[in-house]
Amino acid sequence: METVTAAVTHDPPGPASGRPGKPLIVTEDADLLDDLLRLCAAAGATPEVHHGVPEPRGSWEAAPLVLVGDDAARRVRGAGRRGGVVLVGRDQDDSGVWRRAVEIGADHVLMLPDGEQWLVDRIADVAEGVGRPALTVGVIGGRGGAGASTLACALAVTAAREGLRTLLVDGDPLGGGLDVVLGGEAAAGLRWPAFAGSRGRLGSGALEESLPELHSLRVLSWDRGDSVAVPPQAMRAVLAAARRRGGAVVVDLPRRIDDGVAEALAQLDVGLLVVPAELRAVAAARQVASAVQLLLRDLRVTVRGPYAPGLDDREVARLLDLPLVGEVPVEPGLLRPHEHREPPGAAARGPLARFCREFWERALCEVRVG
């Protein structure tokens, strides 16, 4: 009998306050308790421990996750039915575990040690207070120099100014570093090489706190070393952690699609293809779009002027057969480089910030309706 997890019936209730709650452990098995405490520690959670159903039963009802040792199944049989109950045991050959799980209304049956990683992830969700995942937007240039990094920075700066928890991810190791664009190349915090070996689950709170904070948002960029790619496992771990924090995640992506970029595309909610309004750029963008759409269902086009004869933003979108977001406006200050200029989108009343603000309003409305 192969048993790790099974029979998901409903999600655990969240704490009434909206804050992360403590998992509840019910067992008298000292060895099992040691294992469960170890897994809670690995997930960053401090549990409440009882030998039976707590009296009064507030903890049983309010805990976002209840881990019941197989030794305690009989003692909790009369407790009120609720979601988020996991029956934990070790005997893979005990067919009676399913009957006991049904008797206590468990959502899952889990056997250690096989199910340890699943349980750590579930406990970490509780510890972090998982809510609605972040709206994740990728920005890709239709050709070199299209202005994708500028738009990505402007979107992130605008989202942060509008009060969203925001993370800007630099997915292009050859782009020179988005921390430079934001004027924070010397800011303290970790860069991509620190996460290159990441596998499995990253703590979302720890990720956020480890990154440089610039213009009220967090930035994951590159150092000045020789790294030229993000391993797909690292990209998966970082973006999954970022999404769990909620708010907005903006990813600046290269046109070259390697395994790491493919992983990022798979986690996006929407992609924006930035295309200069010239025929050669449209031809190049068509090739980029064909590759991206193999991995991303919702790809849209933004057009940047000036326009070649016979082209406008609608015609560019028609030629690419993509939904049109609009024309990315020119920000006059960005055309006059000087030593201490503000980052893209920093001028709250500027045309670029207005474009970004309208994009977020529409995108967030789509998420709520969906």
mmCIF file of C-alpha atoms in Angstrom:
data_model
loop_
_atom_site.group_PDB
_atom_site.id
_atom_site.type_symbol
_atom_site.label_atom_id
_atom_site.label_comp_id
_atom_site.label_asym_id
_atom_site.label_seq_id
_atom_site.Cartn_x
_atom_site.Cartn_y
_atom_site.Cartn_z
ATOM 1 C CA MET A 1 0.000 0.000 0.000
ATOM 2 C CA GLU A 2 1.553 3.288 -1.105
ATOM 3 C CA THR A 3 0.231 6.174 0.953
ATOM 4 C CA VAL A 4 1.556 9.703 1.070
ATOM 5 C CA THR A 5 -1.424 12.006 0.751
ATOM 6 C CA ALA A 6 -4.947 11.437 -0.465
ATOM 7 C CA ALA A 7 -8.567 12.544 -0.462
ATOM 8 C CA VAL A 8 -8.481 16.319 -0.565
ATOM 9 C CA THR A 9 -11.991 17.435 0.250
ATOM 10 C CA HIS A 10 -11.762 21.063 1.328
ATOM 11 C CA ASP A 11 -9.265 23.746 2.246
ATOM 12 C CA PRO A 12 -8.412 24.558 5.853
ATOM 13 C CA PRO A 13 -10.107 27.578 7.332
ATOM 14 C CA GLY A 14 -8.044 30.705 7.705
ATOM 15 C CA PRO A 15 -7.721 32.521 11.019
ATOM 16 C CA ALA A 16 -10.514 34.960 11.665
ATOM 17 C CA SER A 17 -8.057 37.806 12.069
ATOM 18 C CA GLY A 18 -6.495 37.155 8.662
ATOM 19 C CA ARG A 19 -3.137 36.549 10.340
ATOM 20 C CA PRO A 20 -1.261 33.258 10.069
ATOM 21 C CA GLY A 21 -2.321 30.778 12.755
ATOM 22 C CA LYS A 22 -0.474 27.992 14.555
ATOM 23 C CA PRO A 23 -0.805 24.395 13.429
ATOM 24 C CA LEU A 24 -2.196 22.025 16.038
ATOM 25 C CA ILE A 25 -0.510 18.668 16.760
ATOM 26 C CA VAL A 26 -2.449 15.939 18.556
ATOM 27 C CA THR A 27 -0.393 12.891 19.589
ATOM 28 C CA GLU A 28 1.103 11.039 22.553
ATOM 29 C CA ASP A 29 3.695 9.246 20.409
ATOM 30 C CA ALA A 30 6.977 10.857 21.500
ATOM 31 C CA ASP A 31 8.895 9.791 18.400
ATOM 32 C CA LEU A 32 6.171 11.015 16.061
ATOM 33 C CA LEU A 33 5.955 14.289 17.996
ATOM 34 C CA ASP A 34 9.707 14.801 17.586
ATOM 35 C CA ASP A 35 9.371 14.317 13.826
ATOM 36 C CA LEU A 36 6.421 16.697 13.559
ATOM 37 C CA LEU A 37 8.167 19.361 15.636
ATOM 38 C CA ARG A 38 11.211 19.033 13.389
ATOM 39 C CA LEU A 39 9.078 19.504 10.280
ATOM 40 C CA CYS A 40 7.326 22.504 11.810
ATOM 41 C CA ALA A 41 10.695 24.064 12.580
ATOM 42 C CA ALA A 42 11.804 23.492 8.985
ATOM 43 C CA ALA A 43 8.664 25.284 7.803
ATOM 44 C CA GLY A 44 9.116 28.204 10.190
ATOM 45 C CA ALA A 45 6.052 27.429 12.306
ATOM 46 C CA THR A 46 5.587 27.042 16.074
ATOM 47 C CA PRO A 47 2.773 24.545 16.719
ATOM 48 C CA GLU A 48 0.397 24.015 19.610
ATOM 49 C CA VAL A 49 0.667 20.465 21.005
ATOM 50 C CA HIS A 50 -2.012 18.417 22.811
ATOM 51 C CA HIS A 51 -2.502 14.746 23.656
ATOM 52 C CA GLY A 52 -6.178 14.908 22.711
ATOM 53 C CA VAL A 53 -8.788 17.400 21.566
ATOM 54 C CA PRO A 54 -7.995 20.683 23.370
ATOM 55 C CA GLU A 55 -10.407 21.808 26.077
ATOM 56 C CA PRO A 56 -12.033 24.211 25.444
ATOM 57 C CA ARG A 57 -12.138 23.316 21.775
ATOM 58 C CA GLY A 58 -11.280 26.747 20.395
ATOM 59 C CA SER A 59 -7.842 25.604 19.255
ATOM 60 C CA TRP A 60 -9.307 22.626 17.413
ATOM 61 C CA GLU A 61 -11.752 24.806 15.517
ATOM 62 C CA ALA A 62 -9.467 27.784 14.865
ATOM 63 C CA ALA A 63 -6.178 26.085 13.912
ATOM 64 C CA PRO A 64 -5.541 26.401 10.163
ATOM 65 C CA LEU A 65 -4.012 22.907 10.108
ATOM 66 C CA VAL A 66 -4.459 19.939 12.485
ATOM 67 C CA LEU A 67 -1.936 17.076 12.480
ATOM 68 C CA VAL A 68 -3.398 14.032 14.233
ATOM 69 C CA GLY A 69 -1.046 11.173 15.065
ATOM 70 C CA ASP A 70 -2.473 7.778 14.205
ATOM 71 C CA ASP A 71 -2.177 6.906 17.920
ATOM 72 C CA ALA A 72 -4.628 9.716 18.743
ATOM 73 C CA ALA A 73 -7.309 8.955 16.140
ATOM 74 C CA ARG A 74 -9.661 7.377 18.683
ATOM 75 C CA ARG A 75 -9.295 10.321 21.064
ATOM 76 C CA VAL A 76 -10.392 12.899 18.486
ATOM 77 C CA ARG A 77 -13.222 10.836 16.989
ATOM 78 C CA GLY A 78 -15.899 12.914 18.703
ATOM 79 C CA ALA A 79 -14.458 16.302 17.785
ATOM 80 C CA GLY A 80 -16.395 18.589 15.471
ATOM 81 C CA ARG A 81 -15.846 18.031 11.751
ATOM 82 C CA ARG A 82 -13.647 20.625 10.072
ATOM 83 C CA GLY A 83 -11.298 20.985 7.138
ATOM 84 C CA GLY A 84 -7.520 20.905 7.280
ATOM 85 C CA VAL A 85 -7.117 17.674 9.286
ATOM 86 C CA VAL A 86 -4.212 15.368 8.380
ATOM 87 C CA LEU A 87 -3.881 11.881 9.869
ATOM 88 C CA VAL A 88 -0.151 11.120 10.235
ATOM 89 C CA GLY A 89 1.323 7.666 10.698
ATOM 90 C CA ARG A 90 4.263 5.456 9.780
ATOM 91 C CA ASP A 91 2.875 1.977 9.042
ATOM 92 C CA GLN A 92 2.570 1.722 5.259
ATOM 93 C CA ASP A 93 0.927 -1.701 5.572
ATOM 94 C CA ASP A 94 -1.884 -0.682 7.949
ATOM 95 C CA SER A 95 -5.055 -0.755 5.853
ATOM 96 C CA GLY A 96 -7.097 0.385 8.856
ATOM 97 C CA VAL A 97 -5.670 3.871 8.585
ATOM 98 C CA TRP A 98 -8.249 4.763 5.931
ATOM 99 C CA ARG A 99 -11.134 3.789 8.207
ATOM 100 C CA ARG A 100 -9.695 5.897 11.029
ATOM 101 C CA ALA A 101 -9.213 8.822 8.654
ATOM 102 C CA VAL A 102 -12.879 8.665 7.657
ATOM 103 C CA GLU A 103 -13.953 8.444 11.304
ATOM 104 C CA ILE A 104 -12.184 11.711 12.197
ATOM 105 C CA GLY A 105 -13.016 13.497 8.934
ATOM 106 C CA ALA A 106 -9.388 13.818 7.798
ATOM 107 C CA ASP A 107 -8.673 15.462 4.445
ATOM 108 C CA HIS A 108 -5.389 13.607 4.007
ATOM 109 C CA VAL A 109 -3.605 10.483 5.146
ATOM 110 C CA LEU A 110 0.149 10.984 5.318
ATOM 111 C CA MET A 111 2.874 8.459 6.020
ATOM 112 C CA LEU A 112 6.314 9.443 7.235
ATOM 113 C CA PRO A 113 8.978 9.679 6.067
ATOM 114 C CA ASP A 114 7.633 9.613 2.482
ATOM 115 C CA GLY A 115 5.351 12.597 2.907
ATOM 116 C CA GLU A 116 7.754 14.906 4.729
ATOM 117 C CA GLN A 117 8.258 17.456 1.929
ATOM 118 C CA TRP A 118 4.533 17.723 1.269
ATOM 119 C CA LEU A 119 3.900 18.297 4.964
ATOM 120 C CA VAL A 120 6.644 20.932 5.259
ATOM 121 C CA ASP A 121 5.088 22.806 2.329
ATOM 122 C CA ARG A 122 1.626 22.622 3.879
ATOM 123 C CA ILE A 123 2.874 23.813 7.291
ATOM 124 C CA ALA A 124 4.824 26.633 5.611
ATOM 125 C CA ASP A 125 1.631 27.758 3.881
ATOM 126 C CA VAL A 126 0.064 28.051 7.318
ATOM 127 C CA ALA A 127 3.058 29.908 8.749
ATOM 128 C CA GLU A 128 3.082 32.388 5.876
ATOM 129 C CA GLY A 129 -0.652 32.957 5.784
ATOM 130 C CA VAL A 130 -1.235 32.098 2.111
ATOM 131 C CA GLY A 131 -3.876 34.244 0.447
ATOM 132 C CA ARG A 132 -4.484 35.315 -3.141
ATOM 133 C CA PRO A 133 -1.264 34.808 -5.131
ATOM 134 C CA ALA A 134 0.499 37.787 -6.628
ATOM 135 C CA LEU A 135 -0.539 38.973 -10.069
ATOM 136 C CA THR A 136 2.569 38.041 -12.060
ATOM 137 C CA VAL A 137 3.405 39.967 -15.223
ATOM 138 C CA GLY A 138 6.284 39.287 -17.587
ATOM 139 C CA VAL A 139 7.724 41.884 -19.972
ATOM 140 C CA ILE A 140 9.590 40.810 -23.116
ATOM 141 C CA GLY A 141 11.100 42.862 -25.918
ATOM 142 C CA GLY A 142 9.993 42.105 -29.460
ATOM 143 C CA ARG A 143 13.516 43.003 -30.541
ATOM 144 C CA GLY A 144 16.678 44.250 -28.886
ATOM 145 C CA GLY A 145 16.347 47.741 -27.452
ATOM 146 C CA ALA A 146 12.552 47.653 -27.488
ATOM 147 C CA GLY A 147 12.291 49.152 -24.009
ATOM 148 C CA ALA A 148 11.115 46.074 -22.112
ATOM 149 C CA SER A 149 13.307 46.761 -19.078
ATOM 150 C CA THR A 150 12.092 50.342 -18.919
ATOM 151 C CA LEU A 151 8.469 49.203 -18.950
ATOM 152 C CA ALA A 152 9.134 46.461 -16.379
ATOM 153 C CA CYS A 153 10.685 48.983 -13.979
ATOM 154 C CA ALA A 154 7.875 51.469 -14.546
ATOM 155 C CA LEU A 155 5.228 48.818 -13.872
ATOM 156 C CA ALA A 156 6.946 47.797 -10.632
ATOM 157 C CA VAL A 157 7.505 51.376 -9.433
ATOM 158 C CA THR A 158 3.872 52.224 -10.178
ATOM 159 C CA ALA A 159 2.510 49.116 -8.446
ATOM 160 C CA ALA A 160 4.504 49.920 -5.313
ATOM 161 C CA ARG A 161 3.325 53.539 -5.341
ATOM 162 C CA GLU A 162 -0.275 52.302 -5.588
ATOM 163 C CA GLY A 163 0.227 50.311 -2.374
ATOM 164 C CA LEU A 164 0.806 46.812 -3.752
ATOM 165 C CA ARG A 165 3.494 44.612 -2.238
ATOM 166 C CA THR A 166 5.796 44.479 -5.261
ATOM 167 C CA LEU A 167 8.754 42.378 -6.358
ATOM 168 C CA LEU A 168 10.690 43.131 -9.541
ATOM 169 C CA VAL A 169 12.596 40.127 -10.896
ATOM 170 C CA ASP A 170 15.431 40.592 -13.383
ATOM 171 C CA GLY A 171 15.304 37.509 -15.574
ATOM 172 C CA ASP A 172 17.848 38.771 -18.108
ATOM 173 C CA PRO A 173 21.434 38.142 -16.997
ATOM 174 C CA LEU A 174 22.779 40.072 -19.999
ATOM 175 C CA GLY A 175 20.665 43.168 -19.432
ATOM 176 C CA GLY A 176 23.068 45.018 -17.147
ATOM 177 C CA GLY A 177 20.972 44.748 -13.979
ATOM 178 C CA LEU A 178 17.641 46.338 -13.113
ATOM 179 C CA ASP A 179 19.119 47.558 -9.838
ATOM 180 C CA VAL A 180 21.240 49.889 -11.997
ATOM 181 C CA VAL A 181 18.130 51.196 -13.774
ATOM 182 C CA LEU A 182 16.622 51.902 -10.354
ATOM 183 C CA GLY A 183 19.800 53.572 -9.099
ATOM 184 C CA GLY A 184 20.481 50.877 -6.492
ATOM 185 C CA GLU A 185 23.461 48.906 -7.745
ATOM 186 C CA ALA A 186 25.194 49.478 -4.382
ATOM 187 C CA ALA A 187 22.126 48.669 -2.259
ATOM 188 C CA ALA A 188 22.546 45.943 0.344
ATOM 189 C CA GLY A 189 20.812 42.649 -0.309
ATOM 190 C CA LEU A 190 21.107 39.384 -2.194
ATOM 191 C CA ARG A 191 21.311 38.982 -5.966
ATOM 192 C CA TRP A 192 20.551 36.054 -8.279
ATOM 193 C CA PRO A 193 23.785 34.092 -7.669
ATOM 194 C CA ALA A 194 22.720 33.613 -4.038
ATOM 195 C CA PHE A 195 19.621 31.727 -5.238
ATOM 196 C CA ALA A 196 21.149 29.787 -8.138
ATOM 197 C CA GLY A 197 21.295 26.579 -6.090
ATOM 198 C CA SER A 198 17.741 26.868 -4.741
ATOM 199 C CA ARG A 199 15.562 23.767 -5.004
ATOM 200 C CA GLY A 200 12.257 22.941 -3.440
ATOM 201 C CA ARG A 201 10.574 25.605 -1.367
ATOM 202 C CA LEU A 202 11.863 29.053 -0.415
ATOM 203 C CA GLY A 203 10.276 30.962 2.450
ATOM 204 C CA SER A 204 8.482 33.905 0.875
ATOM 205 C CA GLY A 205 9.041 36.180 3.866
ATOM 206 C CA ALA A 206 12.735 35.322 3.990
ATOM 207 C CA LEU A 207 13.066 35.959 0.244
ATOM 208 C CA GLU A 208 11.449 39.358 0.502
ATOM 209 C CA GLU A 209 13.542 40.455 3.476
ATOM 210 C CA SER A 210 16.810 39.347 1.854
ATOM 211 C CA LEU A 211 16.436 41.490 -1.283
ATOM 212 C CA PRO A 212 17.355 45.155 -1.816
ATOM 213 C CA GLU A 213 14.496 47.578 -1.248
ATOM 214 C CA LEU A 214 14.395 50.385 -3.803
ATOM 215 C CA HIS A 215 11.560 52.874 -4.326
ATOM 216 C CA SER A 216 9.294 50.902 -1.938
ATOM 217 C CA LEU A 217 9.660 47.637 -3.858
ATOM 218 C CA ARG A 218 11.943 44.624 -3.618
ATOM 219 C CA VAL A 219 14.329 43.857 -6.469
ATOM 220 C CA LEU A 220 16.014 40.598 -7.435
ATOM 221 C CA SER A 221 18.741 41.536 -9.893
ATOM 222 C CA TRP A 222 22.220 40.407 -10.932
ATOM 223 C CA ASP A 223 25.584 41.103 -9.429
ATOM 224 C CA ARG A 224 28.572 42.000 -11.591
ATOM 225 C CA GLY A 225 29.826 38.415 -11.771
ATOM 226 C CA ASP A 226 29.901 35.932 -14.623
ATOM 227 C CA SER A 227 26.525 34.209 -14.131
ATOM 228 C CA VAL A 228 24.598 34.062 -17.402
ATOM 229 C CA ALA A 229 21.557 31.894 -16.632
ATOM 230 C CA VAL A 230 19.044 31.027 -13.934
ATOM 231 C CA PRO A 231 18.621 27.264 -13.374
ATOM 232 C CA PRO A 232 14.953 26.299 -13.845
ATOM 233 C CA GLN A 233 14.714 24.902 -10.299
ATOM 234 C CA ALA A 234 15.894 28.232 -8.899
ATOM 235 C CA MET A 235 13.480 30.225 -11.058
ATOM 236 C CA ARG A 236 10.628 27.954 -9.986
ATOM 237 C CA ALA A 237 11.473 28.288 -6.283
ATOM 238 C CA VAL A 238 11.931 32.061 -6.390
ATOM 239 C CA LEU A 239 8.774 32.847 -8.354
ATOM 240 C CA ALA A 240 6.662 30.437 -6.316
ATOM 241 C CA ALA A 241 7.842 32.153 -3.119
ATOM 242 C CA ALA A 242 7.258 35.590 -4.621
ATOM 243 C CA ARG A 243 3.739 34.714 -5.737
ATOM 244 C CA ARG A 244 2.782 33.440 -2.287
ATOM 245 C CA ARG A 245 3.372 36.914 -0.830
ATOM 246 C CA GLY A 246 0.544 38.381 -2.899
ATOM 247 C CA GLY A 247 0.504 41.810 -4.527
ATOM 248 C CA ALA A 248 2.377 42.138 -7.812
ATOM 249 C CA VAL A 249 5.417 40.431 -9.325
ATOM 250 C CA VAL A 250 7.003 41.889 -12.460
ATOM 251 C CA VAL A 251 9.538 39.796 -14.396
ATOM 252 C CA ASP A 252 11.832 41.327 -17.026
ATOM 253 C CA LEU A 253 12.619 38.524 -19.479
ATOM 254 C CA PRO A 254 15.082 38.138 -22.349
ATOM 255 C CA ARG A 255 14.045 37.142 -25.855
ATOM 256 C CA ARG A 256 16.318 34.087 -25.625
ATOM 257 C CA ILE A 257 14.220 31.309 -24.083
ATOM 258 C CA ASP A 258 16.336 28.863 -22.095
ATOM 259 C CA ASP A 259 15.083 26.448 -19.426
ATOM 260 C CA GLY A 260 14.996 29.137 -16.714
ATOM 261 C CA VAL A 261 13.047 31.566 -18.886
ATOM 262 C CA ALA A 262 10.650 28.769 -19.858
ATOM 263 C CA GLU A 263 9.989 28.135 -16.165
ATOM 264 C CA ALA A 264 9.290 31.839 -15.621
ATOM 265 C CA LEU A 265 6.884 31.966 -18.573
ATOM 266 C CA ALA A 266 4.990 29.013 -17.127
ATOM 267 C CA GLN A 267 4.340 30.967 -13.902
ATOM 268 C CA LEU A 268 3.154 34.227 -15.492
ATOM 269 C CA ASP A 269 -0.450 35.368 -15.437
ATOM 270 C CA VAL A 270 0.075 37.699 -18.392
ATOM 271 C CA GLY A 271 2.942 38.621 -20.694
ATOM 272 C CA LEU A 272 3.539 41.991 -22.347
ATOM 273 C CA LEU A 273 5.459 42.011 -25.635
ATOM 274 C CA VAL A 274 7.013 45.440 -26.239
ATOM 275 C CA VAL A 275 7.254 46.171 -29.962
ATOM 276 C CA PRO A 276 8.638 49.300 -31.644
ATOM 277 C CA ALA A 277 6.325 50.403 -34.458
ATOM 278 C CA GLU A 278 8.562 49.476 -37.393
ATOM 279 C CA LEU A 279 8.223 46.598 -39.842
ATOM 280 C CA ARG A 280 11.521 44.933 -38.970
ATOM 281 C CA ALA A 281 10.654 45.000 -35.270
ATOM 282 C CA VAL A 282 7.232 43.512 -35.997
ATOM 283 C CA ALA A 283 8.866 40.700 -37.977
ATOM 284 C CA ALA A 284 11.276 39.970 -35.111
ATOM 285 C CA ALA A 285 8.460 40.172 -32.563
ATOM 286 C CA ARG A 286 6.454 37.588 -34.493
ATOM 287 C CA GLN A 287 9.247 35.067 -33.943
ATOM 288 C CA VAL A 288 9.476 35.915 -30.250
ATOM 289 C CA ALA A 289 5.699 35.651 -29.841
ATOM 290 C CA SER A 290 5.614 32.225 -31.516
ATOM 291 C CA ALA A 291 8.118 30.847 -29.015
ATOM 292 C CA VAL A 292 6.554 32.523 -25.988
ATOM 293 C CA GLN A 293 3.030 31.356 -26.799
ATOM 294 C CA LEU A 294 4.133 27.742 -26.554
ATOM 295 C CA LEU A 295 4.429 28.356 -22.805
ATOM 296 C CA LEU A 296 2.206 31.358 -22.039
ATOM 297 C CA ARG A 297 -1.460 31.514 -22.939
ATOM 298 C CA ASP A 298 -2.083 35.209 -22.237
ATOM 299 C CA LEU A 299 0.387 37.254 -24.294
ATOM 300 C CA ARG A 300 -0.489 40.860 -25.189
ATOM 301 C CA VAL A 301 1.302 43.550 -27.150
ATOM 302 C CA THR A 302 2.341 47.058 -26.176
ATOM 303 C CA VAL A 303 3.573 49.322 -28.958
ATOM 304 C CA ARG A 304 6.252 51.975 -28.767
ATOM 305 C CA GLY A 305 6.544 54.855 -31.213
ATOM 306 C CA PRO A 306 7.560 56.660 -33.306
ATOM 307 C CA TYR A 307 5.522 54.967 -36.001
ATOM 308 C CA ALA A 308 6.787 53.924 -39.407
ATOM 309 C CA PRO A 309 4.590 54.981 -42.355
ATOM 310 C CA GLY A 310 1.417 52.917 -42.516
ATOM 311 C CA LEU A 311 1.688 51.621 -38.952
ATOM 312 C CA ASP A 312 -0.208 52.416 -35.788
ATOM 313 C CA ASP A 313 -0.678 50.448 -32.592
ATOM 314 C CA ARG A 314 -3.760 48.614 -33.852
ATOM 315 C CA GLU A 315 -2.046 47.596 -37.060
ATOM 316 C CA VAL A 316 0.944 46.231 -35.126
ATOM 317 C CA ALA A 317 -1.407 44.188 -32.936
ATOM 318 C CA ARG A 318 -3.250 42.933 -36.026
ATOM 319 C CA LEU A 319 -0.021 41.867 -37.723
ATOM 320 C CA LEU A 320 1.004 39.968 -34.593
ATOM 321 C CA ASP A 321 -2.514 38.645 -33.941
ATOM 322 C CA LEU A 322 -2.227 39.656 -30.276
ATOM 323 C CA PRO A 323 -4.520 41.648 -27.955
ATOM 324 C CA LEU A 324 -3.447 45.288 -27.744
ATOM 325 C CA VAL A 325 -2.722 46.822 -24.344
ATOM 326 C CA GLY A 326 -1.888 50.211 -25.799
ATOM 327 C CA GLU A 327 0.923 52.528 -26.780
ATOM 328 C CA VAL A 328 3.776 52.865 -24.303
ATOM 329 C CA PRO A 329 4.201 56.630 -24.005
ATOM 330 C CA VAL A 330 7.508 58.435 -24.171
ATOM 331 C CA GLU A 331 8.749 59.772 -20.828
ATOM 332 C CA PRO A 332 10.717 62.926 -21.725
ATOM 333 C CA GLY A 333 13.026 62.728 -18.699
ATOM 334 C CA LEU A 334 14.178 59.219 -19.695
ATOM 335 C CA LEU A 335 15.563 60.588 -22.940
ATOM 336 C CA ARG A 336 17.939 62.937 -21.102
ATOM 337 C CA PRO A 337 20.318 60.715 -19.145
ATOM 338 C CA HIS A 338 22.025 62.345 -16.213
ATOM 339 C CA GLU A 339 23.674 61.109 -13.098
ATOM 340 C CA HIS A 340 20.846 61.096 -10.574
ATOM 341 C CA ARG A 341 17.664 60.842 -12.646
ATOM 342 C CA GLU A 342 14.554 59.152 -11.283
ATOM 343 C CA PRO A 343 13.685 55.598 -12.427
ATOM 344 C CA PRO A 344 11.041 54.874 -15.069
ATOM 345 C CA GLY A 345 7.532 55.574 -13.775
ATOM 346 C CA ALA A 346 8.722 57.640 -10.811
ATOM 347 C CA ALA A 347 6.904 60.763 -12.030
ATOM 348 C CA ALA A 348 3.437 59.929 -10.686
ATOM 349 C CA ARG A 349 1.699 62.335 -13.083
ATOM 350 C CA GLY A 350 3.861 61.455 -16.058
ATOM 351 C CA PRO A 351 2.512 59.621 -19.111
ATOM 352 C CA LEU A 352 4.418 56.404 -18.411
ATOM 353 C CA ALA A 353 3.137 56.185 -14.831
ATOM 354 C CA ARG A 354 -0.383 56.867 -16.057
ATOM 355 C CA PHE A 355 -0.091 54.070 -18.633
ATOM 356 C CA CYS A 356 1.147 51.664 -15.953
ATOM 357 C CA ARG A 357 -1.507 52.681 -13.458
ATOM 358 C CA GLU A 358 -4.264 52.066 -16.018
ATOM 359 C CA PHE A 359 -2.752 48.673 -16.848
ATOM 360 C CA TRP A 360 -2.751 47.589 -13.187
ATOM 361 C CA GLU A 361 -6.316 48.799 -12.694
ATOM 362 C CA ARG A 362 -7.528 46.711 -15.629
ATOM 363 C CA ALA A 363 -5.429 43.674 -14.768
ATOM 364 C CA LEU A 364 -6.467 43.617 -11.110
ATOM 365 C CA CYS A 365 -10.099 44.032 -12.105
ATOM 366 C CA GLU A 366 -9.753 41.015 -14.416
ATOM 367 C CA VAL A 367 -8.328 38.961 -11.540
ATOM 368 C CA ARG A 368 -11.197 39.910 -9.217
ATOM 369 C CA VAL A 369 -13.827 39.141 -11.841
ATOM 370 C CA GLY A 370 -12.100 35.880 -12.790
#
